mmCIF file of C-alpha atoms in Angstrom:
data_model
loop_
_atom_site.group_PDB
_atom_site.id
_atom_site.type_symbol
_atom_site.label_atom_id
_atom_site.label_comp_id
_atom_site.label_asym_id
_atom_site.label_seq_id
_atom_site.Cartn_x
_atom_site.Cartn_y
_atom_site.Cartn_z
ATOM 1 C CA MET A 1 -117.084 147.714 35.599
ATOM 2 C CA LYS A 2 -119.018 144.738 34.245
ATOM 3 C CA LYS A 3 -119.923 142.167 36.911
ATOM 4 C CA GLU A 4 -119.520 138.414 36.573
ATOM 5 C CA LEU A 5 -122.785 136.605 35.904
ATOM 6 C CA THR A 6 -124.223 134.055 38.295
ATOM 7 C CA LYS A 7 -124.507 130.434 37.191
ATOM 8 C CA GLN A 8 -128.272 130.838 36.817
ATOM 9 C CA GLN A 9 -127.831 133.886 34.587
ATOM 10 C CA TYR A 10 -125.403 131.995 32.358
ATOM 11 C CA LEU A 11 -127.865 129.114 32.036
ATOM 12 C CA ASP A 12 -130.854 131.414 31.509
ATOM 13 C CA LEU A 13 -129.180 132.993 28.496
ATOM 14 C CA TYR A 14 -128.484 129.540 27.067
ATOM 15 C CA TYR A 15 -132.034 128.323 27.681
ATOM 16 C CA TYR A 16 -133.689 131.322 26.056
ATOM 17 C CA MET A 17 -131.452 131.164 22.978
ATOM 18 C CA ARG A 18 -132.287 127.479 22.574
ATOM 19 C CA LEU A 19 -135.984 128.246 23.100
ATOM 20 C CA ASN A 20 -135.837 131.106 20.582
ATOM 21 C CA ARG A 21 -134.429 128.834 17.896
ATOM 22 C CA ALA A 22 -136.776 125.948 18.697
ATOM 23 C CA VAL A 23 -139.833 128.214 18.508
ATOM 24 C CA GLU A 24 -138.779 129.442 15.076
ATOM 25 C CA ASP A 25 -137.976 125.902 13.886
ATOM 26 C CA THR A 26 -141.497 124.902 14.919
ATOM 27 C CA MET A 27 -142.962 127.811 12.998
ATOM 28 C CA VAL A 28 -141.024 126.831 9.877
ATOM 29 C CA LYS A 29 -142.737 123.427 10.057
ATOM 30 C CA LEU A 30 -146.125 125.082 10.544
ATOM 31 C CA PHE A 31 -145.414 127.377 7.597
ATOM 32 C CA ARG A 32 -144.581 124.445 5.335
ATOM 33 C CA GLN A 33 -147.798 122.766 6.428
ATOM 34 C CA ASN A 34 -149.646 125.911 5.312
ATOM 35 C CA LYS A 35 -150.839 126.578 8.859
ATOM 36 C CA ILE A 36 -149.232 130.013 9.125
ATOM 37 C CA VAL A 37 -151.276 132.586 7.262
ATOM 38 C CA GLY A 38 -148.846 135.517 7.319
ATOM 39 C CA GLY A 39 -145.166 136.083 6.693
ATOM 40 C CA LEU A 40 -142.424 134.394 8.673
ATOM 41 C CA TYR A 41 -139.243 136.295 9.485
ATOM 42 C CA SER A 42 -136.348 134.302 10.869
ATOM 43 C CA SER A 43 -133.771 135.414 13.418
ATOM 44 C CA LEU A 44 -131.508 132.414 12.810
ATOM 45 C CA GLY A 45 -128.037 133.431 13.933
ATOM 46 C CA GLN A 46 -129.288 136.519 15.781
ATOM 47 C CA GLU A 47 -130.655 134.856 18.919
ATOM 48 C CA ALA A 48 -127.920 136.341 21.123
ATOM 49 C CA VAL A 49 -129.061 139.856 20.191
ATOM 50 C CA SER A 50 -132.711 139.553 21.258
ATOM 51 C CA VAL A 51 -132.059 137.372 24.294
ATOM 52 C CA GLY A 52 -128.989 139.183 25.614
ATOM 53 C CA SER A 53 -130.452 142.677 25.324
ATOM 54 C CA ALA A 54 -133.930 141.874 26.677
ATOM 55 C CA TYR A 55 -132.412 139.941 29.595
ATOM 56 C CA ALA A 56 -130.756 143.198 30.702
ATOM 57 C CA LEU A 57 -134.166 144.764 31.451
ATOM 58 C CA GLU A 58 -136.092 144.632 34.707
ATOM 59 C CA LYS A 59 -139.689 143.459 34.921
ATOM 60 C CA LYS A 60 -140.971 147.041 35.192
ATOM 61 C CA ASP A 61 -139.094 148.171 32.061
ATOM 62 C CA TRP A 62 -140.714 148.455 28.638
ATOM 63 C CA LEU A 63 -139.686 147.030 25.278
ATOM 64 C CA ALA A 64 -140.930 147.182 21.708
ATOM 65 C CA PRO A 65 -139.638 144.366 19.470
ATOM 66 C CA MET A 66 -139.205 144.151 15.731
ATOM 67 C CA ILE A 67 -140.267 141.102 13.749
ATOM 68 C CA ARG A 68 -136.970 139.262 14.382
ATOM 69 C CA ASN A 69 -137.029 139.768 18.153
ATOM 70 C CA ILE A 70 -139.100 136.776 19.216
ATOM 71 C CA GLY A 71 -136.330 135.944 21.684
ATOM 72 C CA ALA A 72 -137.004 139.244 23.472
ATOM 73 C CA LEU A 73 -140.696 138.347 23.781
ATOM 74 C CA LEU A 74 -139.839 134.972 25.296
ATOM 75 C CA VAL A 75 -137.479 136.571 27.822
ATOM 76 C CA LYS A 76 -140.182 139.085 28.773
ATOM 77 C CA GLY A 77 -142.616 136.281 29.504
ATOM 78 C CA VAL A 78 -144.687 135.746 26.342
ATOM 79 C CA PRO A 79 -145.628 132.026 26.119
ATOM 80 C CA PRO A 80 -144.721 130.255 22.846
ATOM 81 C CA ARG A 81 -148.389 129.443 22.237
ATOM 82 C CA ASP A 82 -149.132 133.162 21.808
ATOM 83 C CA VAL A 83 -146.408 133.405 19.165
ATOM 84 C CA PHE A 84 -147.753 130.314 17.353
ATOM 85 C CA MET A 85 -151.401 131.413 17.489
ATOM 86 C CA GLN A 86 -150.541 134.936 16.407
ATOM 87 C CA HIS A 87 -148.879 133.651 13.213
ATOM 88 C CA MET A 88 -151.730 131.186 12.660
ATOM 89 C CA ALA A 89 -154.348 133.967 13.138
ATOM 90 C CA LYS A 90 -156.202 131.950 15.780
ATOM 91 C CA TYR A 91 -159.034 133.290 17.925
ATOM 92 C CA ASP A 92 -157.106 132.746 21.176
ATOM 93 C CA SER A 93 -154.125 134.776 19.930
ATOM 94 C CA PRO A 94 -153.315 138.145 21.521
ATOM 95 C CA THR A 95 -155.014 139.948 18.604
ATOM 96 C CA LYS A 96 -157.885 137.441 18.334
ATOM 97 C CA GLY A 97 -156.828 136.498 14.814
ATOM 98 C CA LYS A 98 -156.615 140.075 13.528
ATOM 99 C CA ASP A 99 -152.936 139.797 12.602
ATOM 100 C CA GLY A 100 -150.840 137.055 10.997
ATOM 101 C CA THR A 101 -147.400 138.080 12.244
ATOM 102 C CA SER A 102 -145.866 139.378 15.454
ATOM 103 C CA HIS A 103 -147.764 142.669 15.711
ATOM 104 C CA PHE A 104 -149.016 142.325 19.257
ATOM 105 C CA GLY A 105 -148.168 143.726 22.669
ATOM 106 C CA ASP A 106 -149.123 143.635 26.333
ATOM 107 C CA LEU A 107 -149.376 147.082 27.881
ATOM 108 C CA GLU A 108 -150.876 146.068 31.196
ATOM 109 C CA ASN A 109 -148.745 143.176 32.446
ATOM 110 C CA LEU A 110 -145.581 142.567 30.420
ATOM 111 C CA HIS A 111 -145.025 146.168 29.269
ATOM 112 C CA ILE A 112 -144.609 145.274 25.598
ATOM 113 C CA VAL A 113 -145.456 147.747 22.825
ATOM 114 C CA SER A 114 -146.479 146.172 19.530
ATOM 115 C CA PRO A 115 -144.056 146.320 16.578
ATOM 116 C CA ILE A 116 -144.672 149.006 13.951
ATOM 117 C CA SER A 117 -144.160 148.028 10.312
ATOM 118 C CA MET A 118 -142.806 151.465 9.393
ATOM 119 C CA LEU A 119 -139.274 150.842 10.613
ATOM 120 C CA GLY A 120 -137.849 153.516 12.864
ATOM 121 C CA ASP A 121 -141.206 154.743 14.182
ATOM 122 C CA LEU A 122 -140.766 152.812 17.418
ATOM 123 C CA ILE A 123 -137.879 155.111 18.388
ATOM 124 C CA PRO A 124 -140.000 158.233 19.074
ATOM 125 C CA VAL A 125 -142.774 156.034 20.489
ATOM 126 C CA MET A 126 -140.463 154.400 23.032
ATOM 127 C CA THR A 127 -138.847 157.756 23.778
ATOM 128 C CA GLY A 128 -142.330 158.899 24.754
ATOM 129 C CA VAL A 129 -142.788 155.808 26.943
ATOM 130 C CA ALA A 130 -139.466 156.515 28.653
ATOM 131 C CA MET A 131 -140.421 160.153 29.276
ATOM 132 C CA ALA A 132 -143.842 159.134 30.613
ATOM 133 C CA GLY A 133 -142.195 156.724 33.062
ATOM 134 C CA ARG A 134 -139.921 159.496 34.285
ATOM 135 C CA TYR A 135 -142.896 161.866 34.655
ATOM 136 C CA LEU A 136 -144.769 159.275 36.710
ATOM 137 C CA GLY A 137 -141.709 158.588 38.845
ATOM 138 C CA GLN A 138 -141.441 154.921 37.814
ATOM 139 C CA LYS A 139 -137.655 154.848 37.234
ATOM 140 C CA ILE A 140 -138.094 152.717 34.095
ATOM 141 C CA VAL A 141 -136.052 152.237 30.932
ATOM 142 C CA ALA A 142 -137.564 151.763 27.476
ATOM 143 C CA MET A 143 -135.829 149.672 24.806
ATOM 144 C CA THR A 144 -136.385 148.961 21.141
ATOM 145 C CA TRP A 145 -134.437 147.584 18.199
ATOM 146 C CA ILE A 146 -133.664 148.797 14.674
ATOM 147 C CA GLY A 147 -131.794 147.252 11.754
ATOM 148 C CA ASP A 148 -128.914 148.697 9.784
ATOM 149 C CA GLY A 149 -131.348 149.551 6.994
ATOM 150 C CA GLY A 150 -133.826 151.135 9.392
ATOM 151 C CA SER A 151 -131.079 153.367 10.745
ATOM 152 C CA SER A 152 -131.131 155.191 7.401
ATOM 153 C CA THR A 153 -134.759 156.297 7.764
ATOM 154 C CA GLY A 154 -135.610 159.862 8.637
ATOM 155 C CA VAL A 155 -137.559 158.955 11.756
ATOM 156 C CA PHE A 156 -134.503 157.134 13.157
ATOM 157 C CA HIS A 157 -132.611 160.436 13.221
ATOM 158 C CA GLU A 158 -135.581 162.548 14.303
ATOM 159 C CA GLY A 159 -136.450 160.118 17.076
ATOM 160 C CA LEU A 160 -132.894 159.736 18.341
ATOM 161 C CA ASN A 161 -132.401 163.504 18.334
ATOM 162 C CA PHE A 162 -135.644 163.912 20.283
ATOM 163 C CA ALA A 163 -134.529 161.283 22.815
ATOM 164 C CA ALA A 164 -131.151 163.007 23.175
ATOM 165 C CA VAL A 165 -132.631 166.456 23.731
ATOM 166 C CA GLN A 166 -135.019 165.076 26.343
ATOM 167 C CA LYS A 167 -132.319 162.917 28.003
ATOM 168 C CA ALA A 168 -134.859 160.100 27.923
ATOM 169 C CA PRO A 169 -134.044 156.829 29.742
ATOM 170 C CA PHE A 170 -134.024 154.963 26.449
ATOM 171 C CA VAL A 171 -131.765 152.267 24.963
ATOM 172 C CA LEU A 172 -131.683 151.586 21.230
ATOM 173 C CA ILE A 173 -130.248 148.285 19.995
ATOM 174 C CA LEU A 174 -128.998 148.707 16.427
ATOM 175 C CA GLU A 175 -128.802 145.287 14.755
ATOM 176 C CA ASN A 176 -126.111 145.472 12.118
ATOM 177 C CA ASN A 177 -126.878 142.141 10.426
ATOM 178 C CA GLN A 178 -125.085 143.144 7.199
ATOM 179 C CA TRP A 179 -128.137 143.254 4.920
ATOM 180 C CA ALA A 180 -131.101 145.634 4.531
ATOM 181 C CA TYR A 181 -133.163 143.095 2.587
ATOM 182 C CA SER A 182 -130.754 142.673 -0.351
ATOM 183 C CA THR A 183 -128.681 145.850 0.130
ATOM 184 C CA PRO A 184 -125.320 145.329 1.857
ATOM 185 C CA VAL A 185 -124.587 147.727 4.676
ATOM 186 C CA LYS A 186 -121.586 149.238 2.843
ATOM 187 C CA ARG A 187 -123.899 150.403 0.063
ATOM 188 C CA GLN A 188 -126.088 152.412 2.420
ATOM 189 C CA VAL A 189 -123.869 153.696 5.256
ATOM 190 C CA PRO A 190 -120.379 155.239 4.774
ATOM 191 C CA LEU A 191 -119.312 154.277 8.307
ATOM 192 C CA GLU A 192 -117.139 151.531 9.738
ATOM 193 C CA LYS A 193 -119.234 151.442 12.914
ATOM 194 C CA LEU A 194 -122.917 152.306 12.958
ATOM 195 C CA ALA A 195 -122.450 153.179 16.634
ATOM 196 C CA ASP A 196 -120.795 156.382 15.387
ATOM 197 C CA ARG A 197 -124.214 157.684 14.375
ATOM 198 C CA ALA A 198 -124.773 158.484 18.049
ATOM 199 C CA LYS A 199 -122.067 161.166 17.911
ATOM 200 C CA ALA A 200 -124.328 163.465 15.897
ATOM 201 C CA TYR A 201 -126.710 163.644 18.849
ATOM 202 C CA GLY A 202 -124.178 163.894 21.637
ATOM 203 C CA ILE A 203 -125.104 160.563 23.217
ATOM 204 C CA SER A 204 -123.041 157.543 24.256
ATOM 205 C CA SER A 205 -122.790 154.369 22.207
ATOM 206 C CA TYR A 206 -121.256 150.907 22.214
ATOM 207 C CA SER A 207 -120.305 148.473 19.452
ATOM 208 C CA VAL A 208 -120.361 144.819 20.461
ATOM 209 C CA ASP A 209 -120.099 141.313 18.970
ATOM 210 C CA GLY A 210 -123.742 140.351 18.432
ATOM 211 C CA ASN A 211 -122.940 136.622 18.372
ATOM 212 C CA ASP A 212 -121.506 136.699 21.900
ATOM 213 C CA VAL A 213 -124.560 136.619 24.176
ATOM 214 C CA VAL A 214 -122.608 137.478 27.335
ATOM 215 C CA ALA A 215 -121.048 140.508 25.635
ATOM 216 C CA VAL A 216 -124.486 141.615 24.425
ATOM 217 C CA TYR A 217 -126.014 141.174 27.880
ATOM 218 C CA THR A 218 -123.271 142.900 29.866
ATOM 219 C CA THR A 219 -123.114 145.813 27.418
ATOM 220 C CA ALA A 220 -126.897 146.204 27.324
ATOM 221 C CA LYS A 221 -127.045 145.961 31.118
ATOM 222 C CA GLU A 222 -124.509 148.761 31.488
ATOM 223 C CA ALA A 223 -126.424 150.879 28.966
ATOM 224 C CA VAL A 224 -129.739 150.235 30.746
ATOM 225 C CA GLU A 225 -128.359 151.224 34.141
ATOM 226 C CA ARG A 226 -126.717 154.358 32.766
ATOM 227 C CA ALA A 227 -130.001 155.382 31.137
ATOM 228 C CA ARG A 228 -131.875 154.609 34.348
ATOM 229 C CA ASN A 229 -129.463 156.816 36.312
ATOM 230 C CA GLY A 230 -130.176 159.856 34.166
ATOM 231 C CA GLU A 231 -127.412 159.759 31.542
ATOM 232 C CA GLY A 232 -129.916 159.942 28.711
ATOM 233 C CA PRO A 233 -130.374 157.625 25.713
ATOM 234 C CA ILE A 234 -127.680 155.168 24.671
ATOM 235 C CA LEU A 235 -127.143 153.416 21.333
ATOM 236 C CA VAL A 236 -125.779 149.864 21.250
ATOM 237 C CA GLU A 237 -124.638 148.497 17.887
ATOM 238 C CA VAL A 238 -124.604 144.690 17.762
ATOM 239 C CA ARG A 239 -122.694 143.173 14.854
ATOM 240 C CA THR A 240 -124.279 139.967 13.651
ATOM 241 C CA PHE A 241 -125.568 138.287 10.484
ATOM 242 C CA ARG A 242 -128.983 137.417 9.061
ATOM 243 C CA ARG A 243 -128.426 133.801 7.993
ATOM 244 C CA LEU A 244 -131.719 133.429 6.125
ATOM 245 C CA GLY A 245 -133.492 135.729 3.702
ATOM 246 C CA HIS A 246 -135.682 138.688 4.563
ATOM 247 C CA ALA A 247 -138.597 136.262 4.956
ATOM 248 C CA GLN A 248 -139.514 132.722 3.913
ATOM 249 C CA HIS A 249 -140.058 133.804 0.312
ATOM 250 C CA ASP A 250 -136.492 135.147 -0.009
ATOM 251 C CA PRO A 251 -133.716 132.596 -0.758
ATOM 252 C CA ALA A 252 -131.057 135.309 -0.142
ATOM 253 C CA GLU A 253 -129.000 134.281 -3.191
ATOM 254 C CA TYR A 254 -127.420 137.739 -3.144
ATOM 255 C CA VAL A 255 -125.306 136.804 -0.087
ATOM 256 C CA PRO A 256 -121.737 135.692 -1.026
ATOM 257 C CA LYS A 257 -121.044 132.075 -0.070
ATOM 258 C CA GLU A 258 -117.854 133.034 1.747
ATOM 259 C CA MET A 259 -119.738 135.498 3.957
ATOM 260 C CA ARG A 260 -122.396 132.944 4.824
ATOM 261 C CA ALA A 261 -119.791 130.295 5.653
ATOM 262 C CA TYR A 262 -117.900 132.686 7.934
ATOM 263 C CA TRP A 263 -120.957 133.570 9.989
ATOM 264 C CA GLU A 264 -122.365 130.058 10.113
ATOM 265 C CA ALA A 265 -119.097 128.992 11.740
ATOM 266 C CA ARG A 266 -119.811 131.650 14.405
ATOM 267 C CA ASP A 267 -123.249 130.335 15.401
ATOM 268 C CA PRO A 268 -124.094 132.098 18.709
ATOM 269 C CA ILE A 269 -125.587 129.031 20.378
ATOM 270 C CA ALA A 270 -122.689 126.761 19.415
ATOM 271 C CA LEU A 271 -120.152 129.364 20.575
ATOM 272 C CA TYR A 272 -121.928 129.823 23.889
ATOM 273 C CA GLU A 273 -122.323 126.111 24.449
ATOM 274 C CA LYS A 274 -118.581 125.690 23.997
ATOM 275 C CA SER A 275 -117.922 128.537 26.435
ATOM 276 C CA LEU A 276 -120.223 127.096 29.095
ATOM 277 C CA THR A 277 -118.743 123.619 28.859
ATOM 278 C CA GLY A 278 -115.283 125.173 29.167
ATOM 279 C CA LYS A 279 -116.401 126.934 32.370
ATOM 280 C CA LYS A 280 -117.822 123.620 33.700
ATOM 281 C CA LEU A 281 -121.299 125.179 33.774
ATOM 282 C CA LEU A 282 -122.740 122.772 31.223
ATOM 283 C CA ASP A 283 -122.195 119.160 30.229
ATOM 284 C CA ALA A 284 -123.672 116.696 27.738
ATOM 285 C CA LYS A 285 -126.408 115.589 30.137
ATOM 286 C CA ALA A 286 -127.480 119.164 30.897
ATOM 287 C CA ILE A 287 -127.582 119.980 27.172
ATOM 288 C CA LYS A 288 -129.796 116.952 26.561
ATOM 289 C CA ASP A 289 -132.061 117.753 29.509
ATOM 290 C CA ILE A 290 -132.586 121.348 28.359
ATOM 291 C CA GLY A 291 -133.399 120.123 24.846
ATOM 292 C CA GLU A 292 -135.962 117.657 26.174
ATOM 293 C CA LYS A 293 -137.508 120.316 28.411
ATOM 294 C CA ILE A 294 -137.934 122.662 25.446
ATOM 295 C CA ASP A 295 -139.321 119.884 23.207
ATOM 296 C CA LYS A 296 -141.905 118.946 25.850
ATOM 297 C CA LEU A 297 -142.936 122.565 26.319
ATOM 298 C CA LEU A 298 -143.278 123.292 22.598
ATOM 299 C CA TYR A 299 -145.195 120.078 21.923
ATOM 300 C CA ALA A 300 -147.851 121.208 24.403
ATOM 301 C CA GLU A 301 -147.790 124.839 23.195
ATOM 302 C CA ARG A 302 -148.094 123.847 19.546
ATOM 303 C CA ASP A 303 -150.915 121.416 20.350
ATOM 304 C CA PHE A 304 -152.806 124.163 22.172
ATOM 305 C CA ALA A 305 -152.303 126.569 19.250
ATOM 306 C CA GLU A 306 -153.427 124.094 16.597
ATOM 307 C CA ASN A 307 -156.575 123.286 18.560
ATOM 308 C CA SER A 308 -157.481 126.931 19.028
ATOM 309 C CA PRO A 309 -160.411 127.886 16.769
ATOM 310 C CA MET A 310 -160.272 130.376 13.950
ATOM 311 C CA PRO A 311 -162.121 133.637 14.691
ATOM 312 C CA PRO A 312 -165.832 133.606 13.815
ATOM 313 C CA ALA A 313 -166.899 135.592 10.767
ATOM 314 C CA GLU A 314 -169.109 137.920 12.799
ATOM 315 C CA PHE A 315 -166.041 138.974 14.807
ATOM 316 C CA ALA A 316 -164.400 140.591 11.766
ATOM 317 C CA ALA A 317 -165.512 144.143 12.586
ATOM 318 C CA HIS A 318 -164.973 143.876 16.338
ATOM 319 C CA GLY A 319 -161.948 145.550 17.894
ATOM 320 C CA VAL A 320 -160.806 147.265 14.708
ATOM 321 C CA TYR A 321 -161.096 150.651 16.430
ATOM 322 C CA CYS A 322 -160.646 151.275 20.134
ATOM 323 C CA SER A 323 -163.892 152.630 21.557
ATOM 324 C CA GLY A 324 -162.787 153.366 25.107
ATOM 325 C CA ASP A 325 -163.015 151.409 28.328
ATOM 326 C CA ASP A 326 -164.767 148.457 26.692
ATOM 327 C CA CYS A 327 -161.629 148.068 24.539
ATOM 328 C CA HIS A 328 -158.988 148.378 27.261
ATOM 329 C CA LYS A 329 -158.373 150.359 30.393
ATOM 330 C CA ILE A 330 -154.932 151.899 30.642
ATOM 331 C CA ALA A 331 -154.424 154.433 33.420
ATOM 332 C CA PRO A 332 -151.247 156.130 34.612
ATOM 333 C CA LYS A 333 -149.507 154.429 37.526
ATOM 334 C CA TRP A 334 -148.135 157.211 39.691
ATOM 335 C CA GLU A 335 -145.186 156.503 41.921
ATOM 336 C CA ARG A 336 -144.755 160.098 43.044
ATOM 337 C CA PRO A 337 -147.159 162.751 44.404
ATOM 338 C CA ILE A 338 -149.235 164.169 41.565
ATOM 339 C CA ALA A 339 -148.892 167.600 43.179
ATOM 340 C CA GLU A 340 -145.227 167.618 42.171
ATOM 341 C CA VAL A 341 -146.106 167.724 38.491
ATOM 342 C CA THR A 342 -149.189 169.911 38.603
ATOM 343 C CA PRO A 343 -149.485 173.655 39.315
ATOM 344 C CA PRO A 344 -148.508 175.473 41.412
ATOM 345 C CA LYS A 345 -145.492 173.283 42.260
ATOM 346 C CA SER A 346 -144.807 172.479 38.622
ATOM 347 C CA SER A 347 -145.022 176.101 37.493
ATOM 348 C CA VAL A 348 -141.725 177.434 36.191
ATOM 349 C CA ALA A 349 -141.139 180.912 34.798
ATOM 350 C CA ALA A 350 -140.632 180.730 31.037
ATOM 351 C CA VAL A 351 -137.240 182.429 31.189
ATOM 352 C CA TRP A 352 -133.962 181.056 29.876
ATOM 353 C CA THR A 353 -130.536 182.640 29.761
ATOM 354 C CA VAL A 354 -127.848 181.973 27.187
ATOM 355 C CA LYS A 355 -124.348 183.266 27.803
ATOM 356 C CA GLY A 356 -123.226 186.137 25.584
ATOM 357 C CA PHE A 357 -126.463 186.757 23.691
ATOM 358 C CA GLY A 358 -127.384 190.066 25.302
ATOM 359 C CA SER A 359 -131.002 190.829 26.253
ATOM 360 C CA GLY A 360 -134.177 190.297 24.284
ATOM 361 C CA LYS A 361 -137.125 192.626 23.742
ATOM 362 C CA ALA A 362 -140.784 191.855 23.261
ATOM 363 C CA SER A 363 -142.835 193.531 20.527
ATOM 364 C CA ASP A 364 -144.476 195.776 23.130
ATOM 365 C CA GLY A 365 -141.103 197.175 24.155
ATOM 366 C CA GLY A 366 -140.919 195.313 27.449
ATOM 367 C CA SER A 367 -138.583 192.502 28.391
ATOM 368 C CA ALA A 368 -139.120 189.390 26.295
ATOM 369 C CA PRO A 369 -140.326 186.248 28.175
ATOM 370 C CA ILE A 370 -137.232 184.505 26.876
ATOM 371 C CA HIS A 371 -134.188 186.665 27.430
ATOM 372 C CA PHE A 372 -130.479 186.155 26.965
ATOM 373 C CA GLY A 373 -127.352 187.006 28.948
ATOM 374 C CA ASP A 374 -126.639 184.974 32.046
ATOM 375 C CA THR A 375 -123.472 186.597 33.396
ATOM 376 C CA GLU A 376 -123.300 189.729 35.492
ATOM 377 C CA LYS A 377 -120.997 191.405 32.982
ATOM 378 C CA HIS A 378 -123.284 190.793 30.016
ATOM 379 C CA ALA A 379 -126.296 191.902 32.021
ATOM 380 C CA LYS A 380 -124.528 195.165 33.004
ATOM 381 C CA ASP A 381 -123.319 195.744 29.440
ATOM 382 C CA ALA A 382 -126.825 195.253 28.117
ATOM 383 C CA ALA A 383 -128.301 197.616 30.720
ATOM 384 C CA SER A 384 -125.621 200.277 30.063
ATOM 385 C CA ALA A 385 -126.135 200.079 26.308
ATOM 386 C CA GLU A 386 -129.887 200.467 26.697
ATOM 387 C CA GLU A 387 -129.498 203.437 29.073
ATOM 388 C CA ALA A 388 -127.047 205.149 26.728
ATOM 389 C CA SER A 389 -129.400 204.665 23.811
ATOM 390 C CA GLN A 390 -132.302 206.162 25.709
ATOM 391 C CA SER A 391 -130.164 209.103 26.888
ATOM 392 C CA ALA A 392 -128.997 209.870 23.353
ATOM 393 C CA ASN A 393 -132.553 210.069 22.033
ATOM 394 C CA LYS A 394 -134.116 211.839 25.043
ATOM 395 C CA PRO A 395 -134.540 215.709 24.846
ATOM 396 C CA ARG A 396 -133.293 217.505 27.987
ATOM 397 C CA GLY A 397 -135.982 219.967 29.071
ATOM 398 C CA VAL A 398 -138.112 222.476 27.113
ATOM 399 C CA LYS A 399 -135.146 224.508 25.820
ATOM 400 C CA ALA A 400 -133.476 221.417 24.454
ATOM 401 C CA LEU A 401 -136.702 220.369 22.764
ATOM 402 C CA ALA A 402 -137.144 223.840 21.220
ATOM 403 C CA LYS A 403 -133.553 223.841 19.999
ATOM 404 C CA LYS A 404 -134.015 220.397 18.465
ATOM 405 C CA LEU A 405 -137.211 221.457 16.681
ATOM 406 C CA ALA A 406 -135.677 224.753 15.525
ATOM 407 C CA LYS A 407 -132.953 223.075 13.479
ATOM 408 C CA PRO A 408 -135.175 221.751 10.660
ATOM 409 C CA VAL A 409 -137.185 225.040 10.656
ATOM 410 C CA ALA A 410 -134.027 227.133 10.197
ATOM 411 C CA ALA A 411 -132.807 224.814 7.491
ATOM 412 C CA GLY A 412 -136.099 225.262 5.637
ATOM 413 C CA ARG A 413 -135.858 229.035 5.741
ATOM 414 C CA ALA A 414 -132.322 229.009 4.412
ATOM 415 C CA ALA A 415 -133.375 226.826 1.511
ATOM 416 C CA ARG A 416 -136.225 229.114 0.570
ATOM 417 C CA LYS A 417 -133.920 232.204 0.583
ATOM 418 C CA ALA A 418 -131.443 230.417 -1.634
ATOM 419 C CA GLY A 419 -134.259 229.622 -4.036
ATOM 420 C CA ARG A 420 -135.057 233.275 -4.497
#
């Protein structure tokens, strides 16, 4: 059963959605001033997705965002200045000016894996992170996001199948924002709910209103806890809408006006603000105070970013390839005795049984390392059949052997006499 949020949790969700939008509004201004050197990908109208899902994670959990998940980065603890400097390719940015978009992470402190441009590839990567956490005894959950278009890639299916087979503590947020660039979702997926894709892999799924931040949070929180408790990976489809184009260069004229109007009337921040005021958790003064707090923060963060220097020319070749400890030091953090996962305690006989398959044989005639037949009846049947086969082909004593050998000899003699 989903628990009621505390007042602070309600207000946190509101603050981070407002911060998410304000950060992106600031970047639009920087882009128009030609201060952003890379692409700019807006999440306008999707703030509830990033904020609500990331807020469901614990500090020790891991996430890997896509380019529209700036809200998730902010919830995890990334300061706005890092987002600004990253897009401005400044020397003080997380990648020291090596990247002009949001391709950066923090493996040591915030447990953030950098986005991968090849959509879908983060699914097997984060499955691996989830499995590693389980191996180390950390009790973590790994989360990443994918769009409706990305859910049609091969690696989406391969990765999700891998996660399912391994029962990895992994949560996948599938953002159904109606458009894969300019392709409507109905032209690429013959399903009413993308959550149904989970059925092919035998895992649980949810489908939730992506413009309702409380619904996103409570659903994601339930999924995270189920994954943490050993129920395996879970898929959460969030239904929302991408209100701007694929990036700043795309005017999105392919979107019908009626569709845009419908979703703009369901702005997640406006809807949530109305809900909070109805619950007496927010009033006009609080709304104004939060806005002023965010403006003050972003003024300072933007000022810091703009005053950060560009990387020096001689730095161009530095850090392109990781050369070991002088690049970064990442070591496993064990929270269980290492002896548990190393021989001899970890040694397990490579033998599996599958009901009704009989018994296997190795090429040398002995029992195969992997054998089949896990019930007493099947085991007895297999043994009886093998014994009967051996008995049928085994000569009984010298007389029996002589009699068996005499048959072809006698037949040969008879044939020769007939030939005469």
